[in-house]
PDB file of C-alpha atoms in Angstrom:
ATOM      1  CA  UNK Y   1      -7.533  -7.604 -20.540  1.00 36.00           C
ATOM      2  CA  UNK Y   2      -5.179 -10.463 -19.703  1.00 38.00           C
ATOM      3  CA  UNK Y   3      -5.759 -11.774 -16.195  1.00 45.00           C
ATOM      4  CA  UNK Y   4      -2.646 -11.715 -14.030  1.00 57.00           C
ATOM      5  CA  UNK Y   5      -1.971 -13.369 -10.703  1.00 82.00           C
ATOM      6  CA  UNK Y   6      -2.420 -10.733  -8.032  1.00 97.00           C
ATOM      7  CA  UNK Y   7      -2.480 -12.819  -4.862  1.00 97.00           C
ATOM      8  CA  UNK Y   8       0.220 -12.349  -2.247  1.00 98.00           C
ATOM      9  CA  UNK Y   9       1.976  -9.636  -0.284  1.00 98.00           C
ATOM     10  CA  UNK Y  10       2.665  -6.207  -1.737  1.00 98.00           C
ATOM     11  CA  UNK Y  11       4.794  -3.615   0.028  1.00 98.00           C
ATOM     12  CA  UNK Y  12       3.343  -0.106   0.155  1.00 98.00           C
ATOM     13  CA  UNK Y  13       6.723   1.505  -0.363  1.00 98.00           C
ATOM     14  CA  UNK Y  14       7.958   4.389   1.760  1.00 98.00           C
ATOM     15  CA  UNK Y  15       9.786   7.339   0.221  1.00 98.00           C
ATOM     16  CA  UNK Y  16      13.363   7.668   1.508  1.00 98.00           C
ATOM     17  CA  UNK Y  17      14.814  11.168   1.550  1.00 98.00           C
ATOM     18  CA  UNK Y  18      18.281  12.644   1.530  1.00 98.00           C
ATOM     19  CA  UNK Y  19      19.533  14.766   4.423  1.00 96.00           C
ATOM     20  CA  UNK Y  20      18.267  17.846   2.573  1.00 96.00           C
ATOM     21  CA  UNK Y  21      14.793  16.378   2.040  1.00 97.00           C
ATOM     22  CA  UNK Y  22      14.984  15.318  -1.602  1.00 98.00           C
ATOM     23  CA  UNK Y  23      13.773  11.910  -2.764  1.00 98.00           C
ATOM     24  CA  UNK Y  24      16.617   9.425  -2.346  1.00 98.00           C
ATOM     25  CA  UNK Y  25      16.236   7.182  -5.381  1.00 98.00           C
ATOM     26  CA  UNK Y  26      19.380   5.205  -4.527  1.00 98.00           C
ATOM     27  CA  UNK Y  27      17.999   4.114  -1.165  1.00 98.00           C
ATOM     28  CA  UNK Y  28      14.580   3.443  -2.697  1.00 98.00           C
ATOM     29  CA  UNK Y  29      16.159   1.042  -5.167  1.00 98.00           C
ATOM     30  CA  UNK Y  30      18.112  -0.593  -2.344  1.00 98.00           C
ATOM     31  CA  UNK Y  31      14.847  -1.160  -0.479  1.00 98.00           C
ATOM     32  CA  UNK Y  32      13.199  -2.670  -3.572  1.00 98.00           C
ATOM     33  CA  UNK Y  33      16.116  -5.067  -4.035  1.00 98.00           C
ATOM     34  CA  UNK Y  34      16.071  -6.094  -0.366  1.00 98.00           C
ATOM     35  CA  UNK Y  35      12.339  -6.791  -0.382  1.00 98.00           C
ATOM     36  CA  UNK Y  36      12.664  -8.899  -3.513  1.00 98.00           C
ATOM     37  CA  UNK Y  37      15.367 -10.939  -1.754  1.00 97.00           C
ATOM     38  CA  UNK Y  38      13.087 -11.341   1.299  1.00 97.00           C
ATOM     39  CA  UNK Y  39      10.263 -12.735  -0.816  1.00 97.00           C
ATOM     40  CA  UNK Y  40       7.846  -9.868  -1.535  1.00 98.00           C
ATOM     41  CA  UNK Y  41       5.249 -10.569  -4.222  1.00 97.00           C
ATOM     42  CA  UNK Y  42       4.821  -7.030  -5.460  1.00 98.00           C
ATOM     43  CA  UNK Y  43       5.056  -3.306  -4.861  1.00 98.00           C
ATOM     44  CA  UNK Y  44       2.359  -0.686  -4.298  1.00 98.00           C
ATOM     45  CA  UNK Y  45       4.043   2.547  -5.384  1.00 98.00           C
ATOM     46  CA  UNK Y  46       3.045   6.101  -4.540  1.00 98.00           C
ATOM     47  CA  UNK Y  47       0.327   5.358  -1.995  1.00 97.00           C
ATOM     48  CA  UNK Y  48      -0.386   6.785   1.433  1.00 97.00           C
ATOM     49  CA  UNK Y  49       2.792   5.260   2.865  1.00 98.00           C
ATOM     50  CA  UNK Y  50       4.850   7.074   0.228  1.00 98.00           C
ATOM     51  CA  UNK Y  51       3.504  10.413   1.538  1.00 98.00           C
ATOM     52  CA  UNK Y  52       2.200  10.830  -1.986  1.00 98.00           C
ATOM     53  CA  UNK Y  53       0.242  14.014  -1.353  1.00 97.00           C
ATOM     54  CA  UNK Y  54       3.405  15.667  -0.027  1.00 98.00           C
ATOM     55  CA  UNK Y  55       5.258  14.877  -3.265  1.00 98.00           C
ATOM     56  CA  UNK Y  56       5.399  16.850  -6.501  1.00 98.00           C
ATOM     57  CA  UNK Y  57       4.029  15.369  -9.722  1.00 98.00           C
ATOM     58  CA  UNK Y  58       7.553  14.873 -11.049  1.00 98.00           C
ATOM     59  CA  UNK Y  59       8.594  13.120  -7.817  1.00 98.00           C
ATOM     60  CA  UNK Y  60       5.608  10.760  -7.993  1.00 98.00           C
ATOM     61  CA  UNK Y  61       6.502   9.844 -11.556  1.00 98.00           C
ATOM     62  CA  UNK Y  62      10.219   9.596 -10.818  1.00 98.00           C
ATOM     63  CA  UNK Y  63       9.603   7.246  -7.887  1.00 98.00           C
ATOM     64  CA  UNK Y  64       7.570   4.897 -10.081  1.00 98.00           C
ATOM     65  CA  UNK Y  65      10.247   4.935 -12.761  1.00 98.00           C
ATOM     66  CA  UNK Y  66      12.968   4.139 -10.215  1.00 98.00           C
ATOM     67  CA  UNK Y  67      10.996   1.212  -8.782  1.00 98.00           C
ATOM     68  CA  UNK Y  68      10.271  -0.184 -12.238  1.00 98.00           C
ATOM     69  CA  UNK Y  69      13.924   0.105 -13.204  1.00 98.00           C
ATOM     70  CA  UNK Y  70      15.144  -1.760 -10.126  1.00 98.00           C
ATOM     71  CA  UNK Y  71      12.335  -4.319 -10.209  1.00 98.00           C
ATOM     72  CA  UNK Y  72      13.087  -5.059 -13.871  1.00 96.00           C
ATOM     73  CA  UNK Y  73       9.924  -7.093 -14.354  1.00 96.00           C
ATOM     74  CA  UNK Y  74      10.542  -9.429 -11.412  1.00 96.00           C
ATOM     75  CA  UNK Y  75       7.519  -8.583  -9.240  1.00 97.00           C
ATOM     76  CA  UNK Y  76       4.107  -6.997  -9.704  1.00 98.00           C
ATOM     77  CA  UNK Y  77       4.212  -3.184  -9.673  1.00 98.00           C
ATOM     78  CA  UNK Y  78       0.992  -1.276  -8.967  1.00 98.00           C
ATOM     79  CA  UNK Y  79       1.087   2.503  -9.301  1.00 98.00           C
ATOM     80  CA  UNK Y  80      -1.184   4.582  -7.101  1.00 98.00           C
ATOM     81  CA  UNK Y  81      -2.494   7.383  -9.306  1.00 98.00           C
ATOM     82  CA  UNK Y  82      -5.125   8.901  -7.021  1.00 98.00           C
ATOM     83  CA  UNK Y  83      -5.669  12.648  -6.918  1.00 97.00           C
ATOM     84  CA  UNK Y  84      -8.468  15.106  -6.236  1.00 97.00           C
ATOM     85  CA  UNK Y  85      -8.472  16.007  -9.936  1.00 98.00           C
ATOM     86  CA  UNK Y  86      -9.657  13.378 -12.414  1.00 98.00           C
ATOM     87  CA  UNK Y  87      -7.482  14.961 -15.077  1.00 98.00           C
ATOM     88  CA  UNK Y  88      -4.395  14.619 -12.897  1.00 98.00           C
ATOM     89  CA  UNK Y  89      -5.236  11.024 -11.972  1.00 98.00           C
ATOM     90  CA  UNK Y  90      -5.662  10.102 -15.654  1.00 98.00           C
ATOM     91  CA  UNK Y  91      -2.300  11.715 -16.417  1.00 98.00           C
ATOM     92  CA  UNK Y  92      -0.647   9.624 -13.691  1.00 98.00           C
ATOM     93  CA  UNK Y  93      -2.337   6.486 -15.056  1.00 98.00           C
ATOM     94  CA  UNK Y  94      -1.144   7.181 -18.577  1.00 98.00           C
ATOM     95  CA  UNK Y  95       2.377   7.743 -17.283  1.00 98.00           C
ATOM     96  CA  UNK Y  96       2.209   4.460 -15.356  1.00 98.00           C
ATOM     97  CA  UNK Y  97       1.179   2.607 -18.491  1.00 98.00           C
ATOM     98  CA  UNK Y  98       3.923   4.180 -20.572  1.00 98.00           C
ATOM     99  CA  UNK Y  99       6.521   3.490 -17.869  1.00 98.00           C
ATOM    100  CA  UNK Y 100       5.615  -0.212 -17.691  1.00 98.00           C
ATOM    101  CA  UNK Y 101       3.563  -0.631 -14.512  1.00 98.00           C
ATOM    102  CA  UNK Y 102       1.348  -3.722 -14.264  1.00 98.00           C
ATOM    103  CA  UNK Y 103      -1.723  -2.012 -12.796  1.00 98.00           C
ATOM    104  CA  UNK Y 104      -2.951   1.201 -11.225  1.00 98.00           C
ATOM    105  CA  UNK Y 105      -4.833   2.001  -8.040  1.00 98.00           C
ATOM    106  CA  UNK Y 106      -6.553   5.156  -6.854  1.00 98.00           C
ATOM    107  CA  UNK Y 107      -7.978   6.562  -3.658  1.00 97.00           C
ATOM    108  CA  UNK Y 108     -11.347   8.233  -4.156  1.00 97.00           C
ATOM    109  CA  UNK Y 109     -11.214  12.029  -4.620  1.00 97.00           C
ATOM    110  CA  UNK Y 110     -11.420  13.775  -1.260  1.00 94.00           C
ATOM    111  CA  UNK Y 111     -11.768  17.107   0.550  1.00 93.00           C
ATOM    112  CA  UNK Y 112     -14.725  18.325  -1.514  1.00 94.00           C
ATOM    113  CA  UNK Y 113     -17.919  16.411  -0.831  1.00 92.00           C
ATOM    114  CA  UNK Y 114     -18.175  14.676  -4.185  1.00 96.00           C
ATOM    115  CA  UNK Y 115     -21.315  12.710  -4.936  1.00 95.00           C
ATOM    116  CA  UNK Y 116     -21.238   8.961  -5.442  1.00 94.00           C
ATOM    117  CA  UNK Y 117     -21.874   9.467  -9.146  1.00 95.00           C
ATOM    118  CA  UNK Y 118     -18.945  11.889  -9.390  1.00 97.00           C
ATOM    119  CA  UNK Y 119     -16.668   9.365  -7.680  1.00 97.00           C
ATOM    120  CA  UNK Y 120     -17.908   6.572  -9.946  1.00 96.00           C
ATOM    121  CA  UNK Y 121     -17.181   8.720 -12.999  1.00 97.00           C
ATOM    122  CA  UNK Y 122     -13.701   9.482 -11.636  1.00 98.00           C
ATOM    123  CA  UNK Y 123     -12.813   5.784 -11.572  1.00 98.00           C
ATOM    124  CA  UNK Y 124     -14.422   5.039 -14.922  1.00 97.00           C
ATOM    125  CA  UNK Y 125     -12.514   7.898 -16.555  1.00 98.00           C
ATOM    126  CA  UNK Y 126      -9.205   6.677 -15.123  1.00 98.00           C
ATOM    127  CA  UNK Y 127      -9.917   3.173 -16.436  1.00 98.00           C
ATOM    128  CA  UNK Y 128     -10.923   4.556 -19.837  1.00 97.00           C
ATOM    129  CA  UNK Y 129      -7.807   6.725 -19.953  1.00 97.00           C
ATOM    130  CA  UNK Y 130      -5.271   3.908 -19.769  1.00 95.00           C
ATOM    131  CA  UNK Y 131      -5.083   0.233 -20.623  1.00 93.00           C
ATOM    132  CA  UNK Y 132      -4.042  -0.889 -17.151  1.00 97.00           C
ATOM    133  CA  UNK Y 133      -6.083  -2.909 -14.630  1.00 97.00           C
ATOM    134  CA  UNK Y 134      -7.517  -0.869 -11.750  1.00 98.00           C
ATOM    135  CA  UNK Y 135      -7.557  -1.558  -8.010  1.00 98.00           C
ATOM    136  CA  UNK Y 136      -9.999   0.716  -6.201  1.00 98.00           C
ATOM    137  CA  UNK Y 137      -8.418   2.008  -2.989  1.00 97.00           C
ATOM    138  CA  UNK Y 138     -11.134   1.812  -0.332  1.00 96.00           C
ATOM    139  CA  UNK Y 139      -9.970   3.770   2.737  1.00 94.00           C
ATOM    140  CA  UNK Y 140     -13.072   5.389   4.279  1.00 91.00           C
ATOM    141  CA  UNK Y 141     -11.284   6.539   7.452  1.00 87.00           C
ATOM    142  CA  UNK Y 142      -9.186   8.993   5.446  1.00 86.00           C
ATOM    143  CA  UNK Y 143     -11.014   9.545   2.170  1.00 90.00           C
ATOM    144  CA  UNK Y 144     -14.481   9.962   3.666  1.00 88.00           C
ATOM    145  CA  UNK Y 145     -15.970   7.611   1.072  1.00 90.00           C
ATOM    146  CA  UNK Y 146     -16.886   3.977   1.707  1.00 88.00           C
ATOM    147  CA  UNK Y 147     -17.323   1.392  -1.027  1.00 91.00           C
ATOM    148  CA  UNK Y 148     -20.869   0.109  -1.562  1.00 91.00           C
ATOM    149  CA  UNK Y 149     -22.313  -2.753  -3.614  1.00 90.00           C
ATOM    150  CA  UNK Y 150     -24.187  -0.476  -6.073  1.00 92.00           C
ATOM    151  CA  UNK Y 151     -20.998   1.564  -6.535  1.00 94.00           C
ATOM    152  CA  UNK Y 152     -18.994  -1.569  -7.263  1.00 95.00           C
ATOM    153  CA  UNK Y 153     -21.632  -2.842  -9.695  1.00 94.00           C
ATOM    154  CA  UNK Y 154     -21.289   0.295 -11.828  1.00 95.00           C
ATOM    155  CA  UNK Y 155     -17.488   0.067 -11.858  1.00 96.00           C
ATOM    156  CA  UNK Y 156     -17.772  -3.542 -13.023  1.00 94.00           C
ATOM    157  CA  UNK Y 157     -19.083  -2.173 -16.309  1.00 93.00           C
ATOM    158  CA  UNK Y 158     -15.402  -1.646 -17.125  1.00 93.00           C
ATOM    159  CA  UNK Y 159     -13.396  -4.750 -17.979  1.00 94.00           C
ATOM    160  CA  UNK Y 160     -10.358  -3.059 -16.430  1.00 96.00           C
ATOM    161  CA  UNK Y 161     -11.609  -3.348 -12.851  1.00 97.00           C
ATOM    162  CA  UNK Y 162      -9.226  -5.888 -11.282  1.00 97.00           C
ATOM    163  CA  UNK Y 163      -9.865  -5.569  -7.574  1.00 97.00           C
ATOM    164  CA  UNK Y 164      -9.949  -3.607  -4.357  1.00 98.00           C
ATOM    165  CA  UNK Y 165      -7.379  -2.480  -1.828  1.00 98.00           C
ATOM    166  CA  UNK Y 166      -9.590  -2.834   1.238  1.00 97.00           C
ATOM    167  CA  UNK Y 167      -8.265  -0.646   4.051  1.00 97.00           C
ATOM    168  CA  UNK Y 168     -11.108  -1.028   6.508  1.00 96.00           C
ATOM    169  CA  UNK Y 169     -11.819  -3.052   9.633  1.00 96.00           C
ATOM    170  CA  UNK Y 170     -15.214  -4.162   8.283  1.00 96.00           C
ATOM    171  CA  UNK Y 171     -14.412  -7.832   7.719  1.00 97.00           C
ATOM    172  CA  UNK Y 172     -18.089  -8.564   7.086  1.00 97.00           C
ATOM    173  CA  UNK Y 173     -18.027  -6.244   4.072  1.00 97.00           C
ATOM    174  CA  UNK Y 174     -14.750  -7.721   2.852  1.00 97.00           C
ATOM    175  CA  UNK Y 175     -16.193 -11.238   2.992  1.00 98.00           C
ATOM    176  CA  UNK Y 176     -19.406 -10.180   1.226  1.00 97.00           C
ATOM    177  CA  UNK Y 177     -17.504  -8.377  -1.538  1.00 96.00           C
ATOM    178  CA  UNK Y 178     -15.294 -11.385  -2.196  1.00 97.00           C
ATOM    179  CA  UNK Y 179     -18.180 -13.865  -2.004  1.00 97.00           C
ATOM    180  CA  UNK Y 180     -20.260 -11.889  -4.487  1.00 96.00           C
ATOM    181  CA  UNK Y 181     -17.332 -10.999  -6.748  1.00 96.00           C
ATOM    182  CA  UNK Y 182     -15.003 -14.026  -6.825  1.00 96.00           C
ATOM    183  CA  UNK Y 183     -13.348 -12.756  -9.989  1.00 95.00           C
ATOM    184  CA  UNK Y 184     -12.098  -9.605  -8.275  1.00 97.00           C
ATOM    185  CA  UNK Y 185      -8.909  -9.588  -6.235  1.00 97.00           C
ATOM    186  CA  UNK Y 186      -9.289  -8.208  -2.711  1.00 98.00           C
ATOM    187  CA  UNK Y 187      -6.213  -7.038  -0.819  1.00 98.00           C
ATOM    188  CA  UNK Y 188      -6.352  -6.540   2.949  1.00 98.00           C
ATOM    189  CA  UNK Y 189      -5.096  -3.066   3.896  1.00 97.00           C
ATOM    190  CA  UNK Y 190      -4.652  -2.939   7.674  1.00 97.00           C
ATOM    191  CA  UNK Y 191      -1.434  -4.796   8.517  1.00 98.00           C
ATOM    192  CA  UNK Y 192      -2.517  -5.694  12.047  1.00 98.00           C
ATOM    193  CA  UNK Y 193      -5.574  -7.448  10.564  1.00 98.00           C
ATOM    194  CA  UNK Y 194      -3.914  -9.428   7.767  1.00 98.00           C
ATOM    195  CA  UNK Y 195      -4.885 -12.801   9.216  1.00 98.00           C
ATOM    196  CA  UNK Y 196      -8.460 -11.599   9.765  1.00 98.00           C
ATOM    197  CA  UNK Y 197      -8.613 -10.398   6.177  1.00 98.00           C
ATOM    198  CA  UNK Y 198      -7.265 -13.674   4.819  1.00 98.00           C
ATOM    199  CA  UNK Y 199      -9.812 -15.607   6.886  1.00 98.00           C
ATOM    200  CA  UNK Y 200     -12.560 -13.398   5.432  1.00 98.00           C
ATOM    201  CA  UNK Y 201     -11.441 -14.201   1.894  1.00 98.00           C
ATOM    202  CA  UNK Y 202      -8.747 -11.663   1.011  1.00 98.00           C
ATOM    203  CA  UNK Y 203      -6.320 -12.791  -1.685  1.00 98.00           C
ATOM    204  CA  UNK Y 204      -3.366 -11.084  -0.024  1.00 98.00           C
ATOM    205  CA  UNK Y 205      -2.387  -7.765   1.423  1.00 98.00           C
ATOM    206  CA  UNK Y 206      -0.815  -4.368   0.845  1.00 98.00           C
ATOM    207  CA  UNK Y 207       1.008  -2.974   3.840  1.00 98.00           C
ATOM    208  CA  UNK Y 208       3.249  -0.219   5.157  1.00 98.00           C
ATOM    209  CA  UNK Y 209       5.002  -2.468   7.659  1.00 98.00           C
ATOM    210  CA  UNK Y 210       5.853  -4.966   4.928  1.00 98.00           C
ATOM    211  CA  UNK Y 211       8.801  -2.607   4.282  1.00 98.00           C
ATOM    212  CA  UNK Y 212      10.371  -3.615   7.599  1.00 97.00           C
ATOM    213  CA  UNK Y 213       8.436  -6.624   8.968  1.00 97.00           C
ATOM    214  CA  UNK Y 214       8.262  -8.784   5.856  1.00 97.00           C
ATOM    215  CA  UNK Y 215       9.645 -11.994   7.437  1.00 96.00           C
ATOM    216  CA  UNK Y 216       6.875 -11.891  10.068  1.00 97.00           C
ATOM    217  CA  UNK Y 217       4.178 -10.923   7.574  1.00 98.00           C
ATOM    218  CA  UNK Y 218       5.390 -13.652   5.217  1.00 98.00           C
ATOM    219  CA  UNK Y 219       4.910 -16.090   8.088  1.00 98.00           C
ATOM    220  CA  UNK Y 220       1.287 -15.007   8.536  1.00 98.00           C
ATOM    221  CA  UNK Y 221       0.473 -15.396   4.854  1.00 98.00           C
ATOM    222  CA  UNK Y 222       2.412 -18.578   4.151  1.00 98.00           C
ATOM    223  CA  UNK Y 223       1.219 -20.446   7.245  1.00 98.00           C
ATOM    224  CA  UNK Y 224      -2.399 -19.484   6.565  1.00 98.00           C
ATOM    225  CA  UNK Y 225      -2.146 -20.677   2.962  1.00 98.00           C
ATOM    226  CA  UNK Y 226      -0.549 -23.903   4.191  1.00 98.00           C
ATOM    227  CA  UNK Y 227      -3.579 -24.608   6.393  1.00 98.00           C
ATOM    228  CA  UNK Y 228      -1.827 -23.881   9.674  1.00 98.00           C
ATOM    229  CA  UNK Y 229      -3.915 -21.107  11.310  1.00 97.00           C
ATOM    230  CA  UNK Y 230      -2.309 -21.569  14.732  1.00 98.00           C
ATOM    231  CA  UNK Y 231       1.165 -20.781  13.369  1.00 98.00           C
ATOM    232  CA  UNK Y 232      -0.270 -17.975  11.258  1.00 98.00           C
ATOM    233  CA  UNK Y 233      -1.757 -16.437  14.412  1.00 98.00           C
ATOM    234  CA  UNK Y 234       1.577 -16.766  16.203  1.00 98.00           C
ATOM    235  CA  UNK Y 235       3.247 -14.771  13.426  1.00 98.00           C
ATOM    236  CA  UNK Y 236       0.446 -12.186  13.464  1.00 98.00           C
ATOM    237  CA  UNK Y 237       0.879 -11.727  17.216  1.00 98.00           C
ATOM    238  CA  UNK Y 238       4.614 -11.185  16.802  1.00 97.00           C
ATOM    239  CA  UNK Y 239       3.997  -8.694  14.014  1.00 98.00           C
ATOM    240  CA  UNK Y 240       1.362  -6.921  16.088  1.00 98.00           C
ATOM    241  CA  UNK Y 241       3.764  -6.481  18.987  1.00 97.00           C
ATOM    242  CA  UNK Y 242       5.859  -4.378  16.628  1.00 97.00           C
ATOM    243  CA  UNK Y 243       2.884  -2.741  14.881  1.00 98.00           C
ATOM    244  CA  UNK Y 244       1.508  -1.583  18.235  1.00 98.00           C
ATOM    245  CA  UNK Y 245       4.678   0.441  18.811  1.00 98.00           C
ATOM    246  CA  UNK Y 246       4.794   1.624  15.195  1.00 98.00           C
ATOM    247  CA  UNK Y 247       1.237   2.970  15.428  1.00 97.00           C
ATOM    248  CA  UNK Y 248       1.944   4.658  18.747  1.00 97.00           C
ATOM    249  CA  UNK Y 249       4.734   6.797  17.290  1.00 97.00           C
ATOM    250  CA  UNK Y 250       3.447   7.382  13.747  1.00 97.00           C
ATOM    251  CA  UNK Y 251       3.435   4.662  11.116  1.00 98.00           C
ATOM    252  CA  UNK Y 252       5.488   6.233   8.358  1.00 98.00           C
ATOM    253  CA  UNK Y 253       8.210   7.748  10.544  1.00 98.00           C
ATOM    254  CA  UNK Y 254       8.434   4.543  12.592  1.00 98.00           C
ATOM    255  CA  UNK Y 255       8.742   2.285   9.555  1.00 98.00           C
ATOM    256  CA  UNK Y 256      11.472   4.547   8.203  1.00 98.00           C
ATOM    257  CA  UNK Y 257      13.334   4.495  11.503  1.00 98.00           C
ATOM    258  CA  UNK Y 258      13.245   0.686  11.579  1.00 98.00           C
ATOM    259  CA  UNK Y 259      14.597   0.687   8.039  1.00 98.00           C
ATOM    260  CA  UNK Y 260      17.383   3.046   9.094  1.00 97.00           C
ATOM    261  CA  UNK Y 261      18.375   0.624  11.850  1.00 97.00           C
ATOM    262  CA  UNK Y 262      18.802  -1.990   9.111  1.00 95.00           C
ATOM    263  CA  UNK Y 263      20.813   0.216   6.769  1.00 96.00           C
ATOM    264  CA  UNK Y 264      18.245   2.025   4.562  1.00 97.00           C
ATOM    265  CA  UNK Y 265      18.673   5.811   4.863  1.00 96.00           C
ATOM    266  CA  UNK Y 266      15.283   7.528   5.091  1.00 97.00           C
ATOM    267  CA  UNK Y 267      15.606  10.804   7.050  1.00 97.00           C
ATOM    268  CA  UNK Y 268      12.085  10.938   8.422  1.00 97.00           C
ATOM    269  CA  UNK Y 269       8.943  12.327   6.816  1.00 98.00           C
ATOM    270  CA  UNK Y 270       8.124  15.598   5.157  1.00 97.00           C
ATOM    271  CA  UNK Y 271       6.492  18.411   7.067  1.00 97.00           C
ATOM    272  CA  UNK Y 272       3.951  18.845   8.470  1.00 97.00           C
ATOM    273  CA  UNK Y 273       4.789  15.389   9.906  1.00 97.00           C
ATOM    274  CA  UNK Y 274       6.799  15.755  13.108  1.00 96.00           C
ATOM    275  CA  UNK Y 275      10.092  13.968  13.758  1.00 96.00           C
ATOM    276  CA  UNK Y 276      10.153  11.034  16.138  1.00 97.00           C
ATOM    277  CA  UNK Y 277      10.652  11.787  19.816  1.00 96.00           C
ATOM    278  CA  UNK Y 278      13.723  10.384  21.601  1.00 96.00           C
ATOM    279  CA  UNK Y 279      11.352   8.088  23.524  1.00 97.00           C
ATOM    280  CA  UNK Y 280       9.870   6.830  20.272  1.00 97.00           C
ATOM    281  CA  UNK Y 281      13.284   6.148  18.782  1.00 97.00           C
ATOM    282  CA  UNK Y 282      14.322   4.216  21.885  1.00 97.00           C
ATOM    283  CA  UNK Y 283      11.180   2.097  21.838  1.00 97.00           C
ATOM    284  CA  UNK Y 284      11.586   1.381  18.130  1.00 97.00           C
ATOM    285  CA  UNK Y 285      15.206   0.375  18.738  1.00 97.00           C
ATOM    286  CA  UNK Y 286      13.939  -2.239  21.187  1.00 96.00           C
ATOM    287  CA  UNK Y 287      11.422  -3.454  18.580  1.00 96.00           C
ATOM    288  CA  UNK Y 288      14.211  -3.773  16.049  1.00 96.00           C
ATOM    289  CA  UNK Y 289      16.488  -5.685  18.374  1.00 95.00           C
ATOM    290  CA  UNK Y 290      13.683  -7.995  19.526  1.00 91.00           C
ATOM    291  CA  UNK Y 291      12.011  -8.797  16.207  1.00 87.00           C
ATOM    292  CA  UNK Y 292      14.221  -7.785  13.306  1.00 89.00           C
ATOM    293  CA  UNK Y 293      17.938  -7.790  14.078  1.00 78.00           C
ATOM    294  CA  UNK Y 294      19.773 -10.659  12.411  1.00 69.00           C
TER     295      UNK Y 294
END
C-alpha cells in the first residue's frame, strides 16, 4: 500500500437538503468548492455529521460520488463506510474504491452487543474487501466500543490499517497510541479539543465545525505547527466561543444554519432531529456576525 500524506484538517461534511428533504447535491458541491478555497486538506464523507444513518444506501453512495466529482483529485477524500452489517460495510468500501476515494473509515458496529473479536473481524473483513487504506473510527460515547491496545495490535496484521479517527476526550490514550504506533495517523475528533489533540500527538483533525469555522480552525492548526502555541490557543478560544453555542443548540442543525447565513442552502436535519428554536437561530446569528461574517 502506497503511503499517502494524511496530516491536516479534514471537514466532516454535512448533508444539505432541498426544501422537500432530498439531498441537495448542488449545494454539497458548492460547499466542497468553498472549503477547498478556504484551505481544507481533505474531506470525511458520509460520517456522523452527514447524518449517515438517516440516509439511504443510494444517497450515501451518491453523496460520495458528488464530492469526488467536485473535488476532482484536489484534496484527500475519505469515505465513511460504517454499518451494523459487515456485508453492507464491505459493499460501501468496494463502492468507495471503484468511485475513486483515497481511503475508507468505519465506526464499529453498534446496537447489538458485539464481542471484541466480532468487531475486530468486522474491520479486517472491510480491509480485505477493498484495496483502500482504513481509518478506524473510535467514538465510544456513541458506538459503545472503545479502542484498546490489544484490539489495535490485531488490526495491525492488515497492511491497510492507516490510522484512527479519535473522537474521545482521553488525551492520555491518544498520546499513548501515537507514541506506540508512530506509523499510524491519528486524527483528533472533538473540535473543541483540537489543540489538546495536537499537543498529545495528533497529526490533524476531522471536524463538523470545519464546515463553517475553517478560518479559525486553520489558525489553531497552522499556529501550532509553526511553534506558536499562544496564538494557537487564542484561535482555539475563538473557535470554542462559537462551538459552545453550536453544541447548545445541536451540532448538525447549528452548523447547517451557520452555512445558510453564508449562502449554502441546507434546510435543517432529517427527522427525528428537531428544527432549531427561534432562540437558537438568534444566538447562532450573533455567532455568525461576530466570528464569521466577512
